[in-house]
Amino acid sequence: MTFSLKLFPSPPMLASFISFTVFIGALYSVTYSATAQSESIHEQVSKKKILWLVEDKIENIDLLAKNSAESSTASYIENLIIQQLKKSPQYDVQIVRVTAPRINQMLITKDDVCVANRAKTPERREYSLFSDPQSFYLTHKLYRFNQKSALPSQLFNTKGEIKNLASVFKSLPTQTMGVAQDVSFGNFLDQQIKQINPENIYYRGGNQRVVALASMLYKSRVDFVLALPVDITPNEAQKTLLEQYTIAGAPPYLIAHFNCSNSQLGQRIINDINKILAKVYQSKDYYQAHKKWFSDKQLAGLQTFLAEKFAEKKYLDPTQ
């Protein structure tokens, strides 16, 4: 009896086996690819988009390069917050450059918008949310340049402060004050500006408005400028001809905040920004970012103000 042992399948069976193997491999490949793609899509979908608005002005051109505390205080801290949010798996931060009027419109109409360096006013709180303090500034001053005569004495109180802005232009009805357009000077000064005859105010907009206002003052195209001291940087020759006045009753410091849409997402972002800020406050860089723009006396005054107003927190600690 002869036995025939077939170690290999017949050609038809081999073809079927190969086809089945190829089918299983292809099926696995498709399934794996679909799963990986699904996970990638899920990861993208789960990230919440943030439209981070940056005002389109010359000071903000290199905002995302502000990685040193020696640069602009607000810009440095803003960049720090943006970078921390970008590292979070929760958010997809998209930088959008817009004009100042567009910022308010987008905060009102969209649910996923944030912007930095904003004064907290009652009007803005009606349609948006604010973080804890971002940074602190010496409040706005009234500047005058190269004038031939002193201001009338009746404009000042016993402390040498301007009693109120409107009184200046009632006394000098032909003179003008340059101010930045579409920004808030804080609630107190916003209300004072409303009391001035519009003919006495020159509003300057555009992406170079800060530089332009100072230039207009030095060229006598306006008689006064209302501005933050940090925005007025005269050269040595100009310093001797530059006058600055405090407005009585104005808060000594302007506090800037991060500002987001009044939405569930906006509140979540604000909460996360506050957590980051709580750590930033304790850093040496936060102190240094402010120290550059204050004299020792001014910085001591700011620290006293903060200790009284925010007793539960320590924002500017020189020992850090």
Coordinates of C-alpha atoms in Angstrom, one line a residue:
M1 CA 0.0 0.0 0.0
T2 CA 1.4 3.3 -1.0
F3 CA 0.8 6.4 1.1
S4 CA 0.9 9.9 -0.5
L5 CA 1.7 12.6 2.0
K6 CA 0.8 16.1 0.8
L7 CA 2.9 18.6 2.7
F8 CA 1.6 21.6 0.8
P9 CA -2.0 22.5 -0.2
S10 CA -3.0 22.3 -3.8
P11 CA -2.6 25.4 -6.0
P12 CA -6.3 26.3 -5.7
M13 CA -6.2 26.0 -1.9
L14 CA -3.0 28.0 -1.7
A15 CA -4.5 30.9 -3.7
S16 CA -7.5 30.9 -1.5
F17 CA -5.3 31.0 1.6
I18 CA -3.2 33.9 0.3
S19 CA -6.3 35.8 -0.6
F20 CA -7.8 35.3 2.8
T21 CA -4.5 36.4 4.5
V22 CA -4.3 39.6 2.3
F23 CA -8.0 40.3 3.1
I24 CA -7.3 40.0 6.9
G25 CA -4.2 42.2 6.7
A26 CA -6.0 44.9 4.7
L27 CA -9.0 44.8 7.1
Y28 CA -6.7 45.2 10.0
S29 CA -4.8 48.1 8.3
V30 CA -8.0 49.9 7.5
T31 CA -9.4 49.4 11.0
Y32 CA -6.2 50.5 12.6
S33 CA -6.0 53.5 10.3
A34 CA -9.6 54.5 11.0
T35 CA -9.1 54.1 14.7
A36 CA -5.9 56.3 14.7
Q37 CA -7.7 58.9 12.5
S38 CA -10.7 58.8 14.8
E39 CA -8.5 59.3 17.8
S40 CA -6.7 62.2 16.1
I41 CA -10.0 63.8 15.1
H42 CA -11.3 63.3 18.6
E43 CA -8.2 65.0 20.1
Q44 CA -8.7 67.9 17.7
V45 CA -12.4 68.2 18.5
S46 CA -11.9 68.0 22.2
K47 CA -9.6 71.0 22.1
K48 CA -11.5 74.2 22.6
K49 CA -10.6 77.0 20.2
I50 CA -9.7 80.3 21.7
L51 CA -9.6 83.4 19.5
W52 CA -6.9 85.4 21.2
L53 CA -7.3 89.0 20.1
V54 CA -4.2 91.2 19.8
E55 CA -4.8 94.9 18.9
D56 CA -3.1 95.7 15.7
K57 CA -0.7 98.4 16.8
I58 CA 3.0 98.8 16.5
E59 CA 3.8 97.9 20.1
N60 CA 2.2 94.4 19.6
I61 CA 4.1 93.5 16.4
D62 CA 6.5 91.2 18.2
L63 CA 4.2 90.3 21.1
L64 CA 5.0 86.6 21.0
A65 CA 8.7 87.3 21.3
K66 CA 8.2 89.1 24.6
N67 CA 9.9 86.4 26.6
S68 CA 11.8 88.7 28.9
A69 CA 10.7 90.5 32.0
E70 CA 12.7 93.5 30.8
S71 CA 10.3 94.1 27.9
S72 CA 6.9 95.7 28.2
T73 CA 5.2 94.5 31.4
A74 CA 1.8 93.7 30.0
S75 CA 3.2 92.2 26.8
Y76 CA 5.6 89.9 28.7
I77 CA 2.9 88.6 31.0
E78 CA 0.4 88.3 28.1
N79 CA 2.9 86.2 26.1
L80 CA 3.6 84.0 29.2
I81 CA -0.2 83.3 29.6
I82 CA -0.6 82.5 25.9
Q83 CA 2.3 80.0 26.0
Q84 CA 0.9 78.3 29.1
L85 CA -2.6 78.0 27.5
K86 CA -1.0 76.6 24.3
K87 CA 0.7 73.9 26.3
S88 CA -2.7 72.8 27.8
P89 CA -4.4 69.9 26.0
Q90 CA -7.7 71.7 26.5
Y91 CA -7.1 74.7 24.2
D92 CA -6.3 75.6 20.6
V93 CA -5.1 79.2 20.9
Q94 CA -5.3 81.2 17.6
I95 CA -3.8 84.7 17.5
V96 CA -6.0 87.2 15.7
R97 CA -4.9 90.7 15.0
V98 CA -7.8 93.2 15.0
T99 CA -8.5 96.9 15.5
A100 CA -9.6 98.3 18.9
P101 CA -13.3 98.7 17.9
R102 CA -13.4 95.1 16.6
I103 CA -12.3 93.8 20.0
N104 CA -15.4 95.0 21.8
Q105 CA -17.7 93.7 19.0
M106 CA -16.1 90.3 19.1
L107 CA -16.3 90.0 22.9
I108 CA -20.0 90.8 22.7
T109 CA -20.9 88.5 19.8
K110 CA -18.6 85.5 20.2
D111 CA -18.2 82.8 22.9
D112 CA -14.5 81.9 22.4
V113 CA -12.7 85.3 22.5
C114 CA -10.1 86.6 24.9
V115 CA -7.9 89.7 25.0
A116 CA -5.3 91.0 27.4
N117 CA -4.4 94.4 29.0
R118 CA -8.0 95.6 29.6
A119 CA -9.3 98.0 32.3
K120 CA -12.3 96.5 34.2
T121 CA -15.2 98.9 33.8
P122 CA -18.9 98.5 34.7
E123 CA -19.9 98.7 31.0
R124 CA -17.5 95.9 30.0
R125 CA -18.5 93.7 32.9
E126 CA -22.0 93.7 31.4
Y127 CA -20.9 91.6 28.4
S128 CA -17.6 90.0 29.4
L129 CA -15.5 88.4 32.1
F130 CA -12.3 89.5 33.8
S131 CA -9.4 87.7 35.3
D132 CA -7.4 88.6 38.4
P133 CA -4.9 91.5 37.8
Q134 CA -2.6 91.0 34.9
S135 CA -0.3 94.0 35.6
F136 CA -0.2 97.4 37.3
Y137 CA 0.5 100.9 35.9
L138 CA 0.9 104.4 37.3
T139 CA -2.4 106.0 36.3
H140 CA -2.9 108.4 33.4
K141 CA -1.4 111.8 33.7
L142 CA -2.2 115.0 31.8
Y143 CA 0.9 116.1 29.8
R144 CA 1.8 119.6 28.5
F145 CA 4.9 120.5 26.5
N146 CA 6.9 123.6 25.9
Q147 CA 4.3 126.1 27.1
K148 CA 5.0 129.8 27.5
S149 CA 2.9 130.3 30.6
A150 CA 1.8 128.4 33.6
L151 CA -1.7 126.9 33.9
P152 CA -4.2 129.1 35.9
S153 CA -3.9 128.5 39.6
Q154 CA -7.6 128.0 40.1
L155 CA -7.3 124.7 38.2
F156 CA -5.4 123.1 41.1
N157 CA -6.3 121.9 44.5
T158 CA -4.1 122.3 47.6
K159 CA -2.1 119.2 46.6
G160 CA -1.2 120.6 43.2
E161 CA -3.6 118.2 41.4
I162 CA -5.8 119.2 38.5
K163 CA -9.3 119.5 40.1
N164 CA -11.0 117.9 37.1
L165 CA -10.3 117.6 33.4
A166 CA -13.4 119.6 32.3
S167 CA -12.3 122.7 34.2
V168 CA -9.1 122.8 32.2
F169 CA -10.9 123.3 29.0
K170 CA -13.5 125.6 30.4
S171 CA -10.6 127.8 31.4
L172 CA -8.8 127.3 28.1
P173 CA -11.6 126.8 25.6
T174 CA -9.5 126.9 22.4
Q175 CA -7.0 124.2 23.5
T176 CA -7.2 120.5 22.7
M177 CA -6.3 117.3 24.4
G178 CA -5.1 114.2 22.5
V179 CA -6.4 110.8 23.6
A180 CA -6.2 107.3 22.2
Q181 CA -9.4 106.3 20.4
D182 CA -11.6 103.4 21.4
V183 CA -9.8 102.6 24.7
S184 CA -10.9 102.9 28.3
F185 CA -8.9 105.1 30.8
G186 CA -10.7 103.4 33.7
N187 CA -14.1 104.3 34.9
F188 CA -13.1 107.5 36.8
L189 CA -11.3 109.1 33.9
D190 CA -13.8 107.8 31.3
Q191 CA -16.5 109.7 33.1
Q192 CA -14.4 112.9 33.3
I193 CA -13.7 112.8 29.6
K194 CA -17.4 112.6 28.9
Q195 CA -17.8 116.0 30.6
I196 CA -15.4 117.7 28.2
N197 CA -16.6 119.6 25.1
P198 CA -16.0 117.2 22.2
E199 CA -14.4 120.1 20.3
N200 CA -11.6 120.1 22.8
I201 CA -10.7 116.4 22.3
Y202 CA -8.6 115.0 19.5
Y203 CA -9.0 111.2 19.2
R204 CA -6.1 109.4 17.6
G205 CA -6.6 105.9 16.3
G206 CA -4.5 103.6 14.1
N207 CA -1.7 101.1 14.8
Q208 CA 0.8 103.8 15.8
R209 CA -1.5 105.9 18.0
V210 CA 0.7 105.8 21.1
V211 CA 3.8 107.1 19.3
A212 CA 1.7 109.5 17.2
L213 CA 0.1 111.2 20.3
A214 CA 3.5 111.8 21.9
S215 CA 4.8 113.2 18.6
M216 CA 1.8 115.5 18.2
L217 CA 2.4 116.8 21.7
Y218 CA 6.0 117.6 21.0
K219 CA 5.1 119.2 17.7
S220 CA 2.4 121.4 19.3
R221 CA -0.3 119.9 17.2
V222 CA -2.3 119.3 20.4
D223 CA -1.9 121.2 23.7
F224 CA -2.3 118.3 26.1
V225 CA -2.1 114.5 26.0
L226 CA -3.8 112.2 28.5
A227 CA -1.6 109.1 28.7
L228 CA 0.0 106.5 30.9
P229 CA 3.5 107.4 32.0
V230 CA 4.8 104.2 30.5
D231 CA 3.7 105.5 27.1
I232 CA 5.4 108.8 27.3
T233 CA 9.2 108.4 26.9
P234 CA 10.8 111.8 26.1
N235 CA 14.4 112.2 25.2
E236 CA 16.7 114.2 27.5
A237 CA 16.0 117.5 25.7
Q238 CA 12.2 117.0 25.8
K239 CA 12.2 116.0 29.5
T240 CA 13.0 119.6 30.6
L241 CA 10.1 121.0 28.7
L242 CA 7.5 118.3 29.6
E243 CA 4.9 119.0 32.3
Q244 CA 2.7 116.3 33.9
Y245 CA -0.3 116.6 36.2
T246 CA -2.2 114.2 38.3
I247 CA -6.0 114.4 38.2
A248 CA -7.6 114.7 41.7
G249 CA -9.6 111.6 42.7
A250 CA -8.2 109.4 40.0
P251 CA -7.1 105.9 41.3
P252 CA -3.3 106.0 41.7
Y253 CA -2.9 102.9 39.6
L254 CA -4.5 101.4 36.6
I255 CA -5.0 97.7 36.9
A256 CA -5.0 95.7 33.6
H257 CA -6.8 92.3 33.3
F258 CA -7.4 89.5 30.9
N259 CA -10.9 89.8 29.4
C260 CA -12.9 86.9 27.9
S261 CA -16.3 86.3 26.4
N262 CA -19.2 86.0 28.9
S263 CA -19.8 82.3 28.2
Q264 CA -19.2 78.9 29.8
L265 CA -16.0 78.6 27.8
G266 CA -15.0 82.1 28.7
Q267 CA -15.4 81.4 32.4
R268 CA -13.3 78.2 32.1
I269 CA -10.5 80.1 30.4
I270 CA -10.6 82.8 33.0
N271 CA -10.4 80.2 35.8
D272 CA -7.4 78.6 34.1
I273 CA -5.7 82.0 33.6
N274 CA -6.2 82.8 37.3
K275 CA -4.5 79.6 38.2
I276 CA -1.5 80.5 36.1
L277 CA -1.4 84.0 37.4
A278 CA -1.4 82.7 41.0
K279 CA 2.0 81.1 40.3
V280 CA 3.3 84.0 38.2
Y281 CA 2.6 86.5 41.0
Q282 CA 5.2 84.7 43.1
S283 CA 7.9 84.8 40.5
K284 CA 10.9 87.0 40.4
D285 CA 10.1 87.9 36.7
Y286 CA 6.7 89.4 37.7
Y287 CA 8.4 91.7 40.1
Q288 CA 11.2 92.6 37.6
A289 CA 8.6 93.3 34.9
H290 CA 7.1 96.0 37.0
K291 CA 10.3 97.3 38.6
K292 CA 11.7 98.6 35.3
W293 CA 8.8 101.0 34.9
F294 CA 8.7 102.4 38.5
S295 CA 11.1 104.4 40.5
D296 CA 12.0 102.9 43.9
K297 CA 9.6 105.4 45.6
Q298 CA 6.8 104.6 43.2
L299 CA 7.3 100.9 43.5
A300 CA 7.2 101.2 47.3
G301 CA 3.9 103.1 47.0
L302 CA 2.5 100.5 44.7
Q303 CA 3.4 97.7 47.2
T304 CA 1.7 99.6 50.0
F305 CA -1.4 100.1 47.8
L306 CA -1.5 96.4 47.0
A307 CA -1.0 95.3 50.6
E308 CA -4.1 97.4 51.6
K309 CA -6.3 96.6 48.6
F310 CA -5.3 92.9 48.2
A311 CA -4.3 91.9 51.7
E312 CA -4.8 88.2 51.0
K313 CA -2.3 88.2 48.1
K314 CA 1.2 89.3 47.6
Y315 CA 1.7 90.4 44.0
L316 CA 5.1 92.1 44.0
D317 CA 7.5 90.4 46.3
P318 CA 11.2 91.6 46.0
T319 CA 12.4 88.6 47.9
Q320 CA 11.3 86.2 45.2

